[in-house]
Amino acid sequence: VNKPGEYLATRNMDVMQALTMAGGLNPYAAENKIKILRRVNGEQKTFRFKYSRVEKGEDLEQNIILQGGDVVVVP
């Protein structure tokens, strides 16, 4: 992303909103290999996110609401 870092969500925020808050994807981002990491009951869960599909209005169920402690990884 263009402005990597930690962001505090003051309301419900989905993945696309978080990416926008981080300045969007840079030209080197692997837009279809984004992952959301979430710890649930001590176990690491991984959710895949294909930016280009959501951007086209497809597979919108990927655009989940983030929870406290979630990490969005953009390789």
PDB file of N, CA and C in Angstrom:
ATOM      1  N   VAL A   1       0.839  -1.179   0.000  1.00  0.00           N
ATOM      2  CA  VAL A   1       0.000   0.000   0.000  1.00  0.00           C
ATOM      3  C   VAL A   1       0.882   1.239   0.000  1.00  0.00           C
ATOM      4  N   ASN A   2       0.302   2.350  -0.299  1.00  0.00           N
ATOM      5  CA  ASN A   2       1.081   3.586  -0.388  1.00  0.00           C
ATOM      6  C   ASN A   2       1.456   4.164   0.970  1.00  0.00           C
ATOM      7  N   LYS A   3       0.631   3.912   1.991  1.00  0.00           N
ATOM      8  CA  LYS A   3       0.916   4.419   3.339  1.00  0.00           C
ATOM      9  C   LYS A   3       0.760   3.282   4.348  1.00  0.00           C
ATOM     10  N   PRO A   4       1.745   2.355   4.402  1.00  0.00           N
ATOM     11  CA  PRO A   4       1.632   1.233   5.333  1.00  0.00           C
ATOM     12  C   PRO A   4       1.675   1.716   6.778  1.00  0.00           C
ATOM     13  N   GLY A   5       1.063   0.943   7.636  1.00  0.00           N
ATOM     14  CA  GLY A   5       1.091   1.281   9.045  1.00  0.00           C
ATOM     15  C   GLY A   5      -0.107   0.720   9.764  1.00  0.00           C
ATOM     16  N   GLU A   6      -0.259   1.150  11.003  1.00  0.00           N
ATOM     17  CA  GLU A   6      -1.370   0.722  11.837  1.00  0.00           C
ATOM     18  C   GLU A   6      -2.445   1.797  11.800  1.00  0.00           C
ATOM     19  N   TYR A   7      -3.686   1.372  11.579  1.00  0.00           N
ATOM     20  CA  TYR A   7      -4.799   2.314  11.483  1.00  0.00           C
ATOM     21  C   TYR A   7      -5.860   1.949  12.507  1.00  0.00           C
ATOM     22  N   LEU A   8      -6.376   2.942  13.161  1.00  0.00           N
ATOM     23  CA  LEU A   8      -7.420   2.761  14.153  1.00  0.00           C
ATOM     24  C   LEU A   8      -8.771   3.000  13.489  1.00  0.00           C
ATOM     25  N   ALA A   9      -9.630   2.008  13.573  1.00  0.00           N
ATOM     26  CA  ALA A   9     -10.974   2.135  13.005  1.00  0.00           C
ATOM     27  C   ALA A   9     -11.911   2.662  14.081  1.00  0.00           C
ATOM     28  N   THR A  10     -12.579   3.749  13.803  1.00  0.00           N
ATOM     29  CA  THR A  10     -13.509   4.325  14.766  1.00  0.00           C
ATOM     30  C   THR A  10     -14.937   3.828  14.536  1.00  0.00           C
ATOM     31  N   ARG A  11     -15.128   3.049  13.482  1.00  0.00           N
ATOM     32  CA  ARG A  11     -16.432   2.471  13.167  1.00  0.00           C
ATOM     33  C   ARG A  11     -16.184   1.182  12.406  1.00  0.00           C
ATOM     34  N   ASN A  12     -17.243   0.477  12.054  1.00  0.00           N
ATOM     35  CA  ASN A  12     -17.068  -0.737  11.249  1.00  0.00           C
ATOM     36  C   ASN A  12     -16.372  -0.369   9.949  1.00  0.00           C
ATOM     37  N   MET A  13     -15.343  -1.129   9.627  1.00  0.00           N
ATOM     38  CA  MET A  13     -14.579  -0.856   8.412  1.00  0.00           C
ATOM     39  C   MET A  13     -14.362  -2.172   7.674  1.00  0.00           C
ATOM     40  N   ASP A  14     -14.617  -2.151   6.364  1.00  0.00           N
ATOM     41  CA  ASP A  14     -14.360  -3.349   5.578  1.00  0.00           C
ATOM     42  C   ASP A  14     -12.963  -3.259   4.955  1.00  0.00           C
ATOM     43  N   VAL A  15     -12.586  -4.306   4.258  1.00  0.00           N
ATOM     44  CA  VAL A  15     -11.226  -4.395   3.700  1.00  0.00           C
ATOM     45  C   VAL A  15     -10.966  -3.273   2.698  1.00  0.00           C
ATOM     46  N   MET A  16     -11.911  -3.010   1.805  1.00  0.00           N
ATOM     47  CA  MET A  16     -11.715  -1.945   0.811  1.00  0.00           C
ATOM     48  C   MET A  16     -11.534  -0.589   1.482  1.00  0.00           C
ATOM     49  N   GLN A  17     -12.292  -0.317   2.530  1.00  0.00           N
ATOM     50  CA  GLN A  17     -12.155   0.951   3.248  1.00  0.00           C
ATOM     51  C   GLN A  17     -10.775   1.045   3.904  1.00  0.00           C
ATOM     52  N   ALA A  18     -10.303  -0.064   4.464  1.00  0.00           N
ATOM     53  CA  ALA A  18      -8.978  -0.068   5.094  1.00  0.00           C
ATOM     54  C   ALA A  18      -7.884   0.177   4.058  1.00  0.00           C
ATOM     55  N   LEU A  19      -8.012  -0.448   2.890  1.00  0.00           N
ATOM     56  CA  LEU A  19      -7.016  -0.240   1.832  1.00  0.00           C
ATOM     57  C   LEU A  19      -7.031   1.211   1.356  1.00  0.00           C
ATOM     58  N   THR A  20      -8.206   1.798   1.277  1.00  0.00           N
ATOM     59  CA  THR A  20      -8.316   3.202   0.885  1.00  0.00           C
ATOM     60  C   THR A  20      -7.673   4.102   1.933  1.00  0.00           C
ATOM     61  N   MET A  21      -7.916   3.803   3.207  1.00  0.00           N
ATOM     62  CA  MET A  21      -7.325   4.578   4.292  1.00  0.00           C
ATOM     63  C   MET A  21      -5.794   4.515   4.231  1.00  0.00           C
ATOM     64  N   ALA A  22      -5.267   3.393   3.757  1.00  0.00           N
ATOM     65  CA  ALA A  22      -3.822   3.205   3.650  1.00  0.00           C
ATOM     66  C   ALA A  22      -3.271   3.767   2.340  1.00  0.00           C
ATOM     67  N   GLY A  23      -4.058   4.551   1.637  1.00  0.00           N
ATOM     68  CA  GLY A  23      -3.573   5.211   0.430  1.00  0.00           C
ATOM     69  C   GLY A  23      -3.703   4.396  -0.840  1.00  0.00           C
ATOM     70  N   GLY A  24      -4.408   3.270  -0.768  1.00  0.00           N
ATOM     71  CA  GLY A  24      -4.593   2.436  -1.956  1.00  0.00           C
ATOM     72  C   GLY A  24      -3.374   1.576  -2.240  1.00  0.00           C
ATOM     73  N   LEU A  25      -3.514   0.746  -3.251  1.00  0.00           N
ATOM     74  CA  LEU A  25      -2.428  -0.159  -3.623  1.00  0.00           C
ATOM     75  C   LEU A  25      -1.383   0.579  -4.444  1.00  0.00           C
ATOM     76  N   ASN A  26      -0.122   0.234  -4.210  1.00  0.00           N
ATOM     77  CA  ASN A  26       0.926   0.808  -5.050  1.00  0.00           C
ATOM     78  C   ASN A  26       1.104  -0.064  -6.286  1.00  0.00           C
ATOM     79  N   PRO A  27       1.848   0.393  -7.282  1.00  0.00           N
ATOM     80  CA  PRO A  27       1.967  -0.359  -8.542  1.00  0.00           C
ATOM     81  C   PRO A  27       2.595  -1.745  -8.395  1.00  0.00           C
ATOM     82  N   TYR A  28       3.278  -2.002  -7.293  1.00  0.00           N
ATOM     83  CA  TYR A  28       3.969  -3.278  -7.103  1.00  0.00           C
ATOM     84  C   TYR A  28       3.158  -4.278  -6.279  1.00  0.00           C
ATOM     85  N   ALA A  29       1.998  -3.881  -5.817  1.00  0.00           N
ATOM     86  CA  ALA A  29       1.176  -4.742  -4.971  1.00  0.00           C
ATOM     87  C   ALA A  29       0.646  -5.941  -5.753  1.00  0.00           C
ATOM     88  N   ALA A  30       0.638  -7.084  -5.090  1.00  0.00           N
ATOM     89  CA  ALA A  30       0.045  -8.292  -5.667  1.00  0.00           C
ATOM     90  C   ALA A  30      -1.440  -8.258  -5.291  1.00  0.00           C
ATOM     91  N   GLU A  31      -2.225  -7.532  -6.075  1.00  0.00           N
ATOM     92  CA  GLU A  31      -3.601  -7.198  -5.707  1.00  0.00           C
ATOM     93  C   GLU A  31      -4.518  -8.392  -5.511  1.00  0.00           C
ATOM     94  N   ASN A  32      -4.180  -9.530  -6.077  1.00  0.00           N
ATOM     95  CA  ASN A  32      -5.035 -10.704  -5.921  1.00  0.00           C
ATOM     96  C   ASN A  32      -4.470 -11.721  -4.938  1.00  0.00           C
ATOM     97  N   LYS A  33      -3.481 -11.303  -4.153  1.00  0.00           N
ATOM     98  CA  LYS A  33      -2.898 -12.189  -3.135  1.00  0.00           C
ATOM     99  C   LYS A  33      -2.973 -11.560  -1.744  1.00  0.00           C
ATOM    100  N   ILE A  34      -3.903 -10.641  -1.563  1.00  0.00           N
ATOM    101  CA  ILE A  34      -4.084  -9.982  -0.263  1.00  0.00           C
ATOM    102  C   ILE A  34      -4.685 -10.984   0.711  1.00  0.00           C
ATOM    103  N   LYS A  35      -4.220 -10.928   1.958  1.00  0.00           N
ATOM    104  CA  LYS A  35      -4.732 -11.808   3.002  1.00  0.00           C
ATOM    105  C   LYS A  35      -5.123 -10.984   4.220  1.00  0.00           C
ATOM    106  N   ILE A  36      -6.147 -11.437   4.900  1.00  0.00           N
ATOM    107  CA  ILE A  36      -6.538 -10.858   6.182  1.00  0.00           C
ATOM    108  C   ILE A  36      -6.246 -11.926   7.220  1.00  0.00           C
ATOM    109  N   LEU A  37      -5.435 -11.576   8.207  1.00  0.00           N
ATOM    110  CA  LEU A  37      -5.075 -12.506   9.276  1.00  0.00           C
ATOM    111  C   LEU A  37      -5.888 -12.146  10.512  1.00  0.00           C
ATOM    112  N   ARG A  38      -6.499 -13.154  11.106  1.00  0.00           N
ATOM    113  CA  ARG A  38      -7.347 -12.936  12.288  1.00  0.00           C
ATOM    114  C   ARG A  38      -7.111 -14.077  13.268  1.00  0.00           C
ATOM    115  N   ARG A  39      -6.934 -13.742  14.531  1.00  0.00           N
ATOM    116  CA  ARG A  39      -6.786 -14.753  15.568  1.00  0.00           C
ATOM    117  C   ARG A  39      -8.156 -14.968  16.225  1.00  0.00           C
ATOM    118  N   VAL A  40      -8.607 -16.240  16.201  1.00  0.00           N
ATOM    119  CA  VAL A  40      -9.894 -16.611  16.769  1.00  0.00           C
ATOM    120  C   VAL A  40      -9.653 -17.743  17.771  1.00  0.00           C
ATOM    121  N   ASN A  41      -9.952 -17.463  19.033  1.00  0.00           N
ATOM    122  CA  ASN A  41      -9.740 -18.454  20.095  1.00  0.00           C
ATOM    123  C   ASN A  41      -8.334 -19.043  20.059  1.00  0.00           C
ATOM    124  N   GLY A  42      -7.345 -18.195  19.855  1.00  0.00           N
ATOM    125  CA  GLY A  42      -5.945 -18.616  19.844  1.00  0.00           C
ATOM    126  C   GLY A  42      -5.480 -19.251  18.548  1.00  0.00           C
ATOM    127  N   GLU A  43      -6.368 -19.400  17.595  1.00  0.00           N
ATOM    128  CA  GLU A  43      -6.019 -20.016  16.311  1.00  0.00           C
ATOM    129  C   GLU A  43      -5.984 -18.957  15.212  1.00  0.00           C
ATOM    130  N   GLN A  44      -4.939 -19.008  14.380  1.00  0.00           N
ATOM    131  CA  GLN A  44      -4.790 -18.052  13.279  1.00  0.00           C
ATOM    132  C   GLN A  44      -5.691 -18.445  12.114  1.00  0.00           C
ATOM    133  N   LYS A  45      -6.538 -17.527  11.678  1.00  0.00           N
ATOM    134  CA  LYS A  45      -7.391 -17.723  10.500  1.00  0.00           C
ATOM    135  C   LYS A  45      -6.884 -16.809   9.394  1.00  0.00           C
ATOM    136  N   THR A  46      -6.977 -17.277   8.166  1.00  0.00           N
ATOM    137  CA  THR A  46      -6.565 -16.488   7.007  1.00  0.00           C
ATOM    138  C   THR A  46      -7.733 -16.393   6.040  1.00  0.00           C
ATOM    139  N   PHE A  47      -8.023 -15.163   5.619  1.00  0.00           N
ATOM    140  CA  PHE A  47      -9.064 -14.915   4.625  1.00  0.00           C
ATOM    141  C   PHE A  47      -8.385 -14.328   3.395  1.00  0.00           C
ATOM    142  N   ARG A  48      -8.684 -14.862   2.255  1.00  0.00           N
ATOM    143  CA  ARG A  48      -8.101 -14.354   1.007  1.00  0.00           C
ATOM    144  C   ARG A  48      -8.969 -13.226   0.460  1.00  0.00           C
ATOM    145  N   PHE A  49      -8.314 -12.283  -0.209  1.00  0.00           N
ATOM    146  CA  PHE A  49      -9.012 -11.128  -0.762  1.00  0.00           C
ATOM    147  C   PHE A  49      -8.436 -10.823  -2.131  1.00  0.00           C
ATOM    148  N   LYS A  50      -9.260 -10.906  -3.153  1.00  0.00           N
ATOM    149  CA  LYS A  50      -8.838 -10.593  -4.519  1.00  0.00           C
ATOM    150  C   LYS A  50      -9.390  -9.216  -4.885  1.00  0.00           C
ATOM    151  N   TYR A  51      -8.532  -8.233  -4.792  1.00  0.00           N
ATOM    152  CA  TYR A  51      -8.895  -6.833  -4.984  1.00  0.00           C
ATOM    153  C   TYR A  51      -9.593  -6.605  -6.323  1.00  0.00           C
ATOM    154  N   SER A  52      -9.042  -7.152  -7.401  1.00  0.00           N
ATOM    155  CA  SER A  52      -9.600  -6.869  -8.734  1.00  0.00           C
ATOM    156  C   SER A  52     -11.030  -7.371  -8.868  1.00  0.00           C
ATOM    157  N   ARG A  53     -11.361  -8.472  -8.200  1.00  0.00           N
ATOM    158  CA  ARG A  53     -12.728  -9.003  -8.269  1.00  0.00           C
ATOM    159  C   ARG A  53     -13.698  -8.074  -7.540  1.00  0.00           C
ATOM    160  N   VAL A  54     -13.318  -7.640  -6.349  1.00  0.00           N
ATOM    161  CA  VAL A  54     -14.187  -6.762  -5.565  1.00  0.00           C
ATOM    162  C   VAL A  54     -14.314  -5.409  -6.248  1.00  0.00           C
ATOM    163  N   GLU A  55     -13.220  -4.920  -6.811  1.00  0.00           N
ATOM    164  CA  GLU A  55     -13.236  -3.631  -7.521  1.00  0.00           C
ATOM    165  C   GLU A  55     -14.244  -3.657  -8.673  1.00  0.00           C
ATOM    166  N   LYS A  56     -14.412  -4.828  -9.298  1.00  0.00           N
ATOM    167  CA  LYS A  56     -15.365  -4.982 -10.407  1.00  0.00           C
ATOM    168  C   LYS A  56     -16.790  -5.252  -9.917  1.00  0.00           C
ATOM    169  N   GLY A  57     -16.964  -5.326  -8.591  1.00  0.00           N
ATOM    170  CA  GLY A  57     -18.285  -5.609  -8.040  1.00  0.00           C
ATOM    171  C   GLY A  57     -18.603  -7.089  -7.978  1.00  0.00           C
ATOM    172  N   GLU A  58     -17.583  -7.925  -8.072  1.00  0.00           N
ATOM    173  CA  GLU A  58     -17.752  -9.377  -8.033  1.00  0.00           C
ATOM    174  C   GLU A  58     -17.209  -9.924  -6.715  1.00  0.00           C
ATOM    175  N   ASP A  59     -17.725 -11.058  -6.285  1.00  0.00           N
ATOM    176  CA  ASP A  59     -17.260 -11.728  -5.060  1.00  0.00           C
ATOM    177  C   ASP A  59     -17.204 -10.772  -3.871  1.00  0.00           C
ATOM    178  N   LEU A  60     -18.248  -9.988  -3.698  1.00  0.00           N
ATOM    179  CA  LEU A  60     -18.267  -8.959  -2.655  1.00  0.00           C
ATOM    180  C   LEU A  60     -18.239  -9.535  -1.239  1.00  0.00           C
ATOM    181  N   GLU A  61     -18.534 -10.823  -1.092  1.00  0.00           N
ATOM    182  CA  GLU A  61     -18.487 -11.439   0.231  1.00  0.00           C
ATOM    183  C   GLU A  61     -17.065 -11.464   0.795  1.00  0.00           C
ATOM    184  N   GLN A  62     -16.070 -11.272  -0.064  1.00  0.00           N
ATOM    185  CA  GLN A  62     -14.672 -11.176   0.397  1.00  0.00           C
ATOM    186  C   GLN A  62     -14.425  -9.897   1.187  1.00  0.00           C
ATOM    187  N   ASN A  63     -15.217  -8.884   0.947  1.00  0.00           N
ATOM    188  CA  ASN A  63     -15.010  -7.568   1.549  1.00  0.00           C
ATOM    189  C   ASN A  63     -15.581  -7.562   2.973  1.00  0.00           C
ATOM    190  N   ILE A  64     -14.941  -8.331   3.839  1.00  0.00           N
ATOM    191  CA  ILE A  64     -15.450  -8.544   5.196  1.00  0.00           C
ATOM    192  C   ILE A  64     -15.226  -7.324   6.077  1.00  0.00           C
ATOM    193  N   ILE A  65     -16.016  -7.244   7.137  1.00  0.00           N
ATOM    194  CA  ILE A  65     -15.819  -6.220   8.158  1.00  0.00           C
ATOM    195  C   ILE A  65     -14.645  -6.657   9.012  1.00  0.00           C
ATOM    196  N   LEU A  66     -13.682  -5.768   9.184  1.00  0.00           N
ATOM    197  CA  LEU A  66     -12.502  -6.077   9.973  1.00  0.00           C
ATOM    198  C   LEU A  66     -12.822  -6.002  11.457  1.00  0.00           C
ATOM    199  N   GLN A  67     -12.085  -6.778  12.229  1.00  0.00           N
ATOM    200  CA  GLN A  67     -12.226  -6.792  13.685  1.00  0.00           C
ATOM    201  C   GLN A  67     -10.931  -6.302  14.305  1.00  0.00           C
ATOM    202  N   GLY A  68     -11.023  -5.885  15.553  1.00  0.00           N
ATOM    203  CA  GLY A  68      -9.831  -5.442  16.263  1.00  0.00           C
ATOM    204  C   GLY A  68      -8.750  -6.504  16.232  1.00  0.00           C
ATOM    205  N   GLY A  69      -7.539  -6.122  15.883  1.00  0.00           N
ATOM    206  CA  GLY A  69      -6.423  -7.057  15.813  1.00  0.00           C
ATOM    207  C   GLY A  69      -6.212  -7.684  14.457  1.00  0.00           C
ATOM    208  N   ASP A  70      -7.146  -7.512  13.525  1.00  0.00           N
ATOM    209  CA  ASP A  70      -6.961  -8.048  12.171  1.00  0.00           C
ATOM    210  C   ASP A  70      -5.768  -7.369  11.504  1.00  0.00           C
ATOM    211  N   VAL A  71      -5.074  -8.138  10.678  1.00  0.00           N
ATOM    212  CA  VAL A  71      -3.950  -7.614   9.914  1.00  0.00           C
ATOM    213  C   VAL A  71      -4.242  -7.846   8.442  1.00  0.00           C
ATOM    214  N   VAL A  72      -4.148  -6.802   7.631  1.00  0.00           N
ATOM    215  CA  VAL A  72      -4.330  -6.905   6.189  1.00  0.00           C
ATOM    216  C   VAL A  72      -2.935  -6.921   5.571  1.00  0.00           C
ATOM    217  N   VAL A  73      -2.609  -8.018   4.890  1.00  0.00           N
ATOM    218  CA  VAL A  73      -1.286  -8.193   4.299  1.00  0.00           C
ATOM    219  C   VAL A  73      -1.404  -8.015   2.791  1.00  0.00           C
ATOM    220  N   VAL A  74      -0.670  -7.039   2.272  1.00  0.00           N
ATOM    221  CA  VAL A  74      -0.634  -6.785   0.832  1.00  0.00           C
ATOM    222  C   VAL A  74       0.789  -7.053   0.362  1.00  0.00           C
ATOM    223  N   PRO A  75       1.010  -8.218  -0.275  1.00  0.00           N
ATOM    224  CA  PRO A  75       2.384  -8.542  -0.716  1.00  0.00           C
ATOM    225  C   PRO A  75       2.799  -7.743  -1.933  1.00  0.00           C
TER     226      PRO A  75
END
